[in-house]
Coordinates of C-alpha atoms in Angstrom, one line a residue:
M226 CA 41.5 -76.3 -10.2
A227 CA 40.3 -74.2 -7.2
K228 CA 39.9 -70.5 -7.8
H229 CA 41.4 -69.6 -4.5
Q230 CA 44.0 -71.4 -2.4
T231 CA 42.6 -72.2 1.1
P232 CA 45.2 -73.8 3.3
L233 CA 43.6 -72.6 6.5
L234 CA 40.1 -73.8 5.5
D235 CA 41.5 -77.1 4.4
Q236 CA 42.5 -77.9 8.0
L237 CA 38.8 -77.9 8.9
E238 CA 38.3 -80.9 6.6
T239 CA 40.9 -83.1 8.4
G240 CA 38.9 -83.9 11.6
P241 CA 36.6 -86.8 12.1
W242 CA 33.4 -84.8 11.6
P243 CA 31.7 -83.6 8.3
S244 CA 32.9 -80.1 7.3
F245 CA 31.0 -77.3 5.8
V246 CA 34.1 -76.5 3.8
S247 CA 33.7 -79.7 1.9
D248 CA 30.1 -78.9 1.2
V249 CA 31.0 -75.5 -0.2
K250 CA 33.7 -77.0 -2.4
Q251 CA 31.3 -79.6 -3.7
E252 CA 28.8 -76.8 -4.6
A253 CA 31.5 -74.8 -6.3
A254 CA 32.5 -77.7 -8.4
H255 CA 28.9 -78.5 -9.3
R256 CA 28.2 -74.9 -10.4
A257 CA 31.4 -74.9 -12.5
A258 CA 30.4 -78.1 -14.2
N259 CA 26.7 -77.0 -14.5
P260 CA 25.4 -80.5 -15.5
D261 CA 21.8 -79.4 -15.6
G262 CA 22.6 -76.5 -18.0
L263 CA 21.0 -73.9 -15.7
D264 CA 21.1 -70.2 -16.6
Y265 CA 22.5 -69.1 -13.2
Q266 CA 21.1 -65.7 -12.2
I267 CA 23.9 -64.9 -9.8
P268 CA 27.7 -65.3 -10.4
V269 CA 28.7 -68.9 -11.1
G270 CA 31.8 -68.5 -8.9
C271 CA 29.9 -67.3 -5.8
A272 CA 30.8 -70.5 -3.9
D273 CA 34.5 -70.2 -4.9
D274 CA 34.6 -66.6 -3.8
L275 CA 32.8 -67.5 -0.5
L276 CA 35.7 -69.8 0.3
G277 CA 38.2 -67.2 -0.7
I278 CA 36.8 -64.4 1.5
L279 CA 36.5 -66.8 4.4
E280 CA 40.1 -67.8 4.0
L281 CA 41.1 -64.1 3.9
S282 CA 39.1 -63.6 7.1
F283 CA 41.0 -66.5 8.8
K284 CA 44.3 -65.0 7.6
D285 CA 43.6 -61.4 8.7
K286 CA 41.8 -62.5 11.9
E287 CA 38.9 -60.2 11.1
T288 CA 35.7 -60.3 9.2
H289 CA 35.4 -59.0 5.7
W290 CA 31.6 -58.8 5.7
K291 CA 30.1 -55.4 6.3
H292 CA 26.6 -54.1 7.0
G293 CA 25.7 -52.3 3.8
G294 CA 22.2 -51.1 4.6
I295 CA 18.8 -52.6 4.7
V296 CA 17.6 -54.8 1.9
G297 CA 14.3 -56.7 1.6
V298 CA 11.2 -57.3 -0.5
F299 CA 8.4 -54.9 -1.1
G300 CA 5.9 -54.7 1.9
Y301 CA 8.1 -56.7 4.3
G302 CA 10.4 -55.3 6.9
G303 CA 12.1 -58.6 7.6
G304 CA 13.0 -62.0 6.2
V305 CA 16.2 -60.9 4.4
I306 CA 19.5 -60.3 6.0
G307 CA 21.8 -58.0 4.0
R308 CA 25.4 -59.2 3.4
Y309 CA 28.1 -57.2 1.6
C310 CA 31.8 -57.9 1.5
D311 CA 34.4 -55.2 1.8
Q312 CA 36.6 -56.8 -1.0
P313 CA 34.2 -56.8 -4.0
E314 CA 37.0 -56.5 -6.6
M315 CA 38.8 -59.5 -5.2
F316 CA 35.7 -61.6 -4.6
P317 CA 33.0 -60.3 -7.1
G318 CA 30.9 -63.5 -6.6
V319 CA 30.0 -62.4 -3.1
A320 CA 30.0 -58.6 -3.5
H321 CA 26.5 -58.8 -2.2
F322 CA 25.5 -62.2 -0.7
H323 CA 22.2 -61.8 1.1
T324 CA 20.5 -64.4 3.3
V325 CA 16.8 -65.3 2.9
R326 CA 14.9 -66.8 5.8
V327 CA 12.0 -69.1 4.8
N328 CA 9.2 -69.8 7.3
Q329 CA 9.4 -73.5 8.2
P330 CA 6.2 -75.6 8.7
A331 CA 5.2 -76.5 12.2
G332 CA 7.2 -79.6 13.3
K333 CA 9.4 -79.2 10.2
Y334 CA 7.5 -81.8 8.2
Y335 CA 8.3 -81.7 4.5
T336 CA 7.6 -83.7 1.4
T337 CA 10.5 -84.4 -1.0
E338 CA 8.6 -82.6 -3.7
Y339 CA 8.5 -79.4 -1.6
L340 CA 12.3 -79.6 -0.7
R341 CA 13.2 -80.2 -4.4
G342 CA 11.0 -77.2 -5.3
I343 CA 12.9 -75.0 -2.8
M344 CA 16.2 -76.1 -4.1
D345 CA 15.3 -75.6 -7.8
I346 CA 14.5 -72.0 -7.0
W347 CA 17.7 -71.6 -5.0
D348 CA 20.0 -73.3 -7.5
L349 CA 18.8 -70.9 -10.2
R350 CA 18.5 -67.7 -8.2
G351 CA 20.9 -68.2 -5.3
S352 CA 24.2 -69.9 -4.4
G353 CA 22.6 -73.3 -3.9
L354 CA 23.9 -73.2 -0.3
T355 CA 21.5 -73.7 2.6
N356 CA 21.4 -74.1 6.4
M357 CA 18.8 -76.6 7.5
H358 CA 17.8 -75.1 9.8
G359 CA 18.8 -71.8 11.4
S360 CA 18.8 -71.5 15.2
T361 CA 15.4 -69.7 15.1
G362 CA 14.0 -72.6 13.0
D363 CA 13.8 -71.2 9.5
I364 CA 15.2 -72.7 6.3
V365 CA 18.1 -70.4 5.7
L366 CA 19.0 -69.8 2.0
L367 CA 22.6 -68.5 2.0
G368 CA 23.6 -66.0 -0.6
T369 CA 22.0 -64.1 -3.5
T370 CA 22.1 -60.7 -5.1
T371 CA 19.8 -57.7 -4.5
A372 CA 18.3 -58.1 -7.9
Q373 CA 17.2 -61.6 -7.2
L374 CA 15.4 -61.0 -3.9
E375 CA 12.0 -60.1 -5.4
E376 CA 12.3 -63.0 -7.9
V377 CA 13.0 -65.5 -5.1
F378 CA 10.2 -64.2 -3.0
H379 CA 7.7 -64.4 -5.9
D380 CA 8.7 -68.0 -6.6
L381 CA 8.5 -69.0 -2.9
S382 CA 5.1 -67.4 -2.4
H383 CA 3.5 -68.3 -5.8
K384 CA 5.1 -71.6 -6.7
M385 CA 5.8 -73.1 -3.2
R386 CA 2.9 -71.3 -1.3
T387 CA 5.4 -70.5 1.5
D388 CA 6.4 -67.3 3.2
L389 CA 9.5 -65.6 4.5
G390 CA 10.5 -65.8 8.2
G391 CA 11.3 -63.0 10.6
S392 CA 14.4 -60.9 11.1
G393 CA 15.2 -57.6 12.8
G394 CA 13.1 -56.0 15.5
N395 CA 10.0 -58.2 15.1
L396 CA 8.5 -61.5 16.0
R397 CA 10.9 -64.2 14.8
T398 CA 9.5 -67.3 13.1
P399 CA 7.8 -69.4 15.8
A400 CA 9.2 -72.9 16.2
D401 CA 8.0 -76.1 17.9
C402 CA 8.8 -79.7 18.6
L403 CA 7.0 -82.6 16.9
G404 CA 4.5 -82.7 19.7
S405 CA 1.5 -85.1 19.7
S406 CA 2.2 -86.0 16.0
R407 CA 5.0 -88.3 17.1
C408 CA 5.6 -88.0 20.9
E409 CA 3.7 -89.8 23.7
F410 CA 5.0 -87.2 26.2
A411 CA 3.3 -84.2 24.5
C412 CA 1.0 -82.3 26.8
Y413 CA -0.6 -80.1 24.1
D414 CA -0.7 -79.8 20.4
T415 CA 2.5 -77.8 19.7
Q416 CA 2.1 -77.8 16.0
D417 CA -1.4 -76.3 16.0
L418 CA -0.5 -73.6 18.5
C419 CA 2.7 -72.8 16.6
H420 CA 0.8 -72.6 13.3
T421 CA -2.1 -70.6 14.7
L422 CA 0.2 -67.9 16.3
T423 CA 2.3 -67.7 13.1
T424 CA -0.8 -66.9 11.0
D425 CA -2.5 -64.7 13.6
Y426 CA 0.6 -62.5 14.1
Q427 CA 1.7 -62.0 10.5
D428 CA 1.9 -58.3 10.9
E429 CA 4.3 -58.6 13.9
L430 CA 6.3 -61.1 12.0
H431 CA 6.8 -59.2 8.8
R432 CA 6.8 -55.5 9.9
P433 CA 9.3 -54.7 12.7
A434 CA 7.8 -52.6 15.5
F435 CA 9.5 -54.1 18.6
P436 CA 12.5 -52.8 20.4
Y437 CA 14.3 -55.9 19.4
K438 CA 13.7 -59.5 18.4
F439 CA 11.0 -61.6 20.1
K440 CA 10.9 -65.4 19.8
F441 CA 8.2 -68.0 20.4
K442 CA 9.2 -71.6 21.0
F443 CA 6.8 -74.4 21.9
D444 CA 8.0 -77.5 23.8
G445 CA 5.4 -80.2 24.2
C446 CA 6.8 -81.5 27.5
P447 CA 9.6 -80.6 30.0
N448 CA 12.1 -82.6 27.9
G449 CA 12.4 -79.4 25.9
C450 CA 13.4 -80.7 22.5
V451 CA 13.5 -77.1 21.1
C452 CA 15.1 -75.9 24.3
S453 CA 12.6 -73.0 24.6
I454 CA 13.6 -72.3 28.2
A455 CA 17.0 -71.1 27.0
R456 CA 16.3 -70.0 23.4
S457 CA 13.1 -68.0 23.4
D458 CA 11.6 -64.8 24.8
F459 CA 8.3 -66.6 25.2
S460 CA 8.5 -70.2 26.2
V461 CA 5.5 -72.5 26.3
I462 CA 6.4 -75.8 27.9
G463 CA 4.0 -78.7 28.3
T464 CA 3.2 -80.0 31.8
W465 CA 0.5 -81.6 33.8
K466 CA -1.4 -80.9 37.1
D467 CA -2.3 -84.4 38.4
D468 CA -0.1 -87.3 39.3
I469 CA 2.3 -89.3 37.3
R470 CA 0.7 -92.6 36.3
I471 CA 2.5 -95.7 37.6
D472 CA 2.1 -99.3 36.3
Q473 CA 3.5 -101.2 39.2
D474 CA 3.7 -104.5 37.2
R475 CA 5.8 -102.9 34.6
V476 CA 8.0 -101.3 37.3
K477 CA 8.7 -104.8 38.4
G478 CA 9.4 -105.7 34.8
Y479 CA 12.1 -103.1 34.6
V480 CA 13.6 -104.3 37.9
A481 CA 13.6 -107.9 36.5
G482 CA 15.2 -106.8 33.2
E483 CA 12.1 -107.5 31.1
F484 CA 12.2 -103.9 29.7
K485 CA 15.3 -102.0 28.6
A486 CA 15.9 -98.7 30.5
G487 CA 15.6 -95.6 28.5
G488 CA 13.7 -97.4 25.7
G489 CA 17.0 -99.1 24.8
S490 CA 19.0 -95.9 24.4
H491 CA 22.8 -96.1 25.3
A492 CA 22.8 -99.7 24.2
G493 CA 26.3 -99.6 22.8
R494 CA 27.8 -101.1 25.9
D495 CA 26.9 -103.3 28.8
W496 CA 25.8 -101.1 31.7
G497 CA 25.1 -104.0 34.0
K498 CA 21.8 -104.9 35.7
F499 CA 19.2 -102.1 35.9
D500 CA 19.2 -100.6 39.4
I501 CA 16.0 -98.7 40.0
V502 CA 17.2 -97.0 43.2
Q503 CA 20.5 -95.9 41.8
E504 CA 19.3 -95.0 38.3
V505 CA 15.9 -93.5 39.1
V506 CA 15.1 -92.9 42.8
D507 CA 18.4 -91.4 43.8
R508 CA 18.5 -89.2 40.8
C509 CA 15.2 -87.5 41.5
P510 CA 16.2 -83.8 42.0
T511 CA 13.7 -83.2 44.8
G512 CA 14.0 -86.7 46.4
C513 CA 10.2 -87.3 45.9
M514 CA 10.6 -90.9 44.9
S515 CA 11.0 -94.1 46.9
Y516 CA 11.1 -97.9 46.2
D517 CA 10.6 -100.5 49.0
G518 CA 11.6 -103.5 46.9
A519 CA 8.0 -104.1 45.7
K520 CA 6.4 -100.7 45.0
L521 CA 7.5 -97.4 43.5
S522 CA 6.0 -94.3 45.2
I523 CA 6.0 -90.7 44.1
D524 CA 5.3 -87.7 46.3
N525 CA 3.7 -85.8 43.4
A526 CA 3.3 -82.5 45.4
N527 CA 7.1 -82.2 45.3
C528 CA 7.7 -83.4 41.7
T529 CA 9.2 -80.7 39.5
R530 CA 8.4 -82.6 36.2
C531 CA 12.0 -83.1 35.3
M532 CA 11.0 -86.2 33.2
H533 CA 14.0 -88.3 34.3
C534 CA 12.0 -91.2 35.7
I535 CA 9.5 -91.2 32.8
N536 CA 12.4 -91.1 30.3
T537 CA 14.1 -94.0 32.0
M538 CA 11.0 -96.2 32.4
P539 CA 8.6 -95.0 29.7
A540 CA 6.7 -98.3 29.7
A541 CA 5.9 -98.0 33.5
L542 CA 5.5 -94.3 34.0
K543 CA 3.3 -91.9 32.1
I544 CA 2.6 -88.2 32.3
G545 CA -0.7 -87.2 34.0
K546 CA -4.0 -86.8 32.3
E547 CA -4.7 -83.2 33.2
T548 CA -2.3 -81.6 30.8
G549 CA -1.6 -78.1 29.7
A550 CA 1.5 -75.8 29.7
S551 CA 3.6 -73.4 31.6
I552 CA 4.5 -70.0 30.2
L553 CA 8.0 -68.6 30.8
L554 CA 9.5 -65.3 29.7
G555 CA 12.8 -63.7 29.1
A556 CA 15.5 -66.2 27.8
K557 CA 18.3 -64.7 25.7
A558 CA 21.9 -65.2 24.6
P559 CA 24.7 -63.2 26.2
I560 CA 24.6 -59.8 24.5
L561 CA 24.4 -57.1 27.2
D562 CA 24.6 -58.6 30.6
G563 CA 25.0 -62.4 30.0
A564 CA 22.8 -65.2 29.0
Q565 CA 19.7 -65.9 31.0
M566 CA 17.0 -68.6 31.1
S567 CA 13.3 -67.9 31.0
S568 CA 11.5 -67.0 34.2
L569 CA 8.2 -68.8 35.1
L570 CA 5.2 -66.4 34.5
V571 CA 2.1 -68.7 34.2
P572 CA 2.5 -72.0 36.1
F573 CA -0.3 -73.7 34.3
V574 CA -2.7 -72.9 31.5
V575 CA -5.0 -75.1 29.6
V576 CA -3.9 -75.1 25.9
E577 CA -7.1 -75.1 23.8
K578 CA -8.3 -73.4 20.7
P579 CA -8.7 -70.4 20.1
Y580 CA -5.8 -69.9 22.6
D581 CA -7.3 -66.6 23.9
E582 CA -5.7 -66.9 27.3
I583 CA -2.3 -67.3 25.8
K584 CA -2.8 -64.5 23.3
E585 CA -3.9 -62.1 26.1
V586 CA -0.6 -62.7 28.0
I587 CA 1.4 -62.2 24.8
E588 CA -0.3 -59.0 23.9
N589 CA -0.1 -57.5 27.4
I590 CA 3.7 -58.2 27.3
W591 CA 4.1 -56.6 23.9
D592 CA 2.1 -53.5 24.9
W593 CA 4.4 -53.0 27.9
W594 CA 7.6 -53.9 26.2
M595 CA 7.0 -51.6 23.2
E596 CA 6.3 -48.7 25.6
E597 CA 9.1 -49.3 28.1
G598 CA 11.8 -51.3 26.3
K599 CA 14.9 -49.5 25.1
N600 CA 16.3 -49.9 21.6
R601 CA 17.8 -53.4 21.1
E602 CA 16.7 -54.5 24.5
R603 CA 15.2 -58.0 24.7
V604 CA 12.1 -58.4 26.8
G605 CA 14.1 -60.4 29.4
E606 CA 16.4 -57.4 29.9
T607 CA 13.4 -55.1 30.2
M608 CA 11.9 -57.4 32.8
K609 CA 15.3 -57.5 34.7
R610 CA 15.6 -53.7 34.6
L611 CA 12.0 -52.8 35.6
S612 CA 11.4 -55.9 37.9
F613 CA 9.4 -59.1 37.7
Q614 CA 6.8 -57.5 39.9
K615 CA 6.1 -54.9 37.2
L616 CA 5.8 -57.7 34.7
L617 CA 3.2 -59.4 36.9
E618 CA 1.2 -56.1 37.1
V619 CA 1.1 -55.5 33.3
T620 CA 0.0 -59.1 32.7
N621 CA -2.6 -59.1 35.4
I622 CA -1.1 -62.2 37.0
K623 CA -1.1 -62.5 40.8
A624 CA 2.2 -63.3 42.6
M625 CA 2.5 -66.9 43.7
P626 CA 5.1 -69.2 45.3
Q627 CA 6.2 -70.6 41.9
H628 CA 7.4 -67.1 40.9
V629 CA 10.0 -67.0 43.7
K630 CA 13.5 -67.5 42.3
E631 CA 15.5 -67.2 45.5
P632 CA 15.0 -66.0 49.1
R633 CA 14.8 -62.2 49.3
S634 CA 18.0 -60.4 50.3
N635 CA 16.6 -56.9 50.5
P636 CA 15.1 -56.2 53.9
Y637 CA 13.0 -53.3 52.7
I638 CA 9.4 -53.6 51.5
F639 CA 7.9 -50.8 49.4
F640 CA 4.2 -50.5 49.6
K641 CA 1.9 -48.7 47.1
E642 CA -0.6 -46.2 48.5
D643 CA -3.6 -48.4 47.7
E644 CA -2.0 -51.2 49.7
V645 CA -1.8 -49.1 52.9
P646 CA -5.1 -48.6 55.0
G647 CA -6.1 -45.0 54.6
G648 CA -3.3 -44.3 52.0
F649 CA -0.2 -42.3 52.6
A650 CA -2.0 -39.1 53.8
H651 CA -2.6 -38.8 57.6
D652 CA -3.9 -36.3 60.2
E653 CA -0.8 -34.9 61.9
A654 CA -2.8 -33.5 64.9
A655 CA -4.6 -36.9 65.4
Y656 CA -1.2 -38.7 65.2
R657 CA 0.3 -36.4 67.9
Q658 CA -2.8 -36.8 70.1
R659 CA -2.4 -40.6 70.0
H660 CA 1.3 -40.3 70.8
M661 CA 1.3 -37.6 73.5
R662 CA 3.7 -38.2 76.4

């Protein structure tokens, strides 16, 4: 028998897709039965009360979670998100129901032994509910009490040899795609860069000192499997400088139907004979491709690395050999003045250990942002407020055509004194002498 009646939540179980409501109900029943005989360290009915308070929120059309102050573990300023409900007498199991973020490994590679170890800790000391993974990338452990935070942290760090992720005004847990471990399109080792910056910037990750959150995300190629261009303040996207490699014999093989387009994706229906002009050439965003019936040609100078042709014909087209990455800055969700995508800052950088060139860009940005950024202002908003030109100055990057977002609409040009021959000072008498009537 359910502890709380949840008619509104029950509707979420009626659709064709899996429902988190069913998952929470399953966990509530499991905790009530306690088949493993665990000595639960937080209220047994926490999952039941979670359903109850969510049902009340749906009924009242307002949240019943409140911000009850800062909680965390000793020595860390982030990694725990405090959650308190405003109806503790009605729902004692979630009177305090804090979230713990766990730093995921690069590429999110796990062993079953590791995952079982995490869940053994969380079943005992938390609600047993997780989010795999949060939007930043962490393992998210949903719901425990204040008294259990240090216990959870001790077990995670000593038994599992893992760490908390980031929260608050600090570096959030860096995230990356699978990179060269699984993907032929990877232009650099995303996992190594992600792991290196995670370990090198531990202080920034655990001790908030920034105006607001700052996210690293690493895409191995322009396909953007972690969507860094839209979801991170500092996006590193793999690219290449030379030409796309073309195997003309395999191009003919695609035209003849010897290879399946898109590696066999979208194979659930008959799409008809592969048409290279319609499906590849005409879909090039810059029109830099042509096919004369025998040979595929690419004007690489006008290629924007959209990856469509390579994704469609992976057996015939390959990324270039001179690989590296582009660095972009400033993506964010719509908080103050709407969502924005990252802006290109460094068109190409060679990505090699010890990554000093990338770190220099990062630390110049941080120095500027911590000095000029307002409270709760993302770096993209600071960039927008103080100008992209100022960002180029503080990062010591020269302006180049790739930085142009759109044609200028302001007819005025403001020069700095050191850009004007002789500076702003001038001899009035000499000027008048030159311009006498």
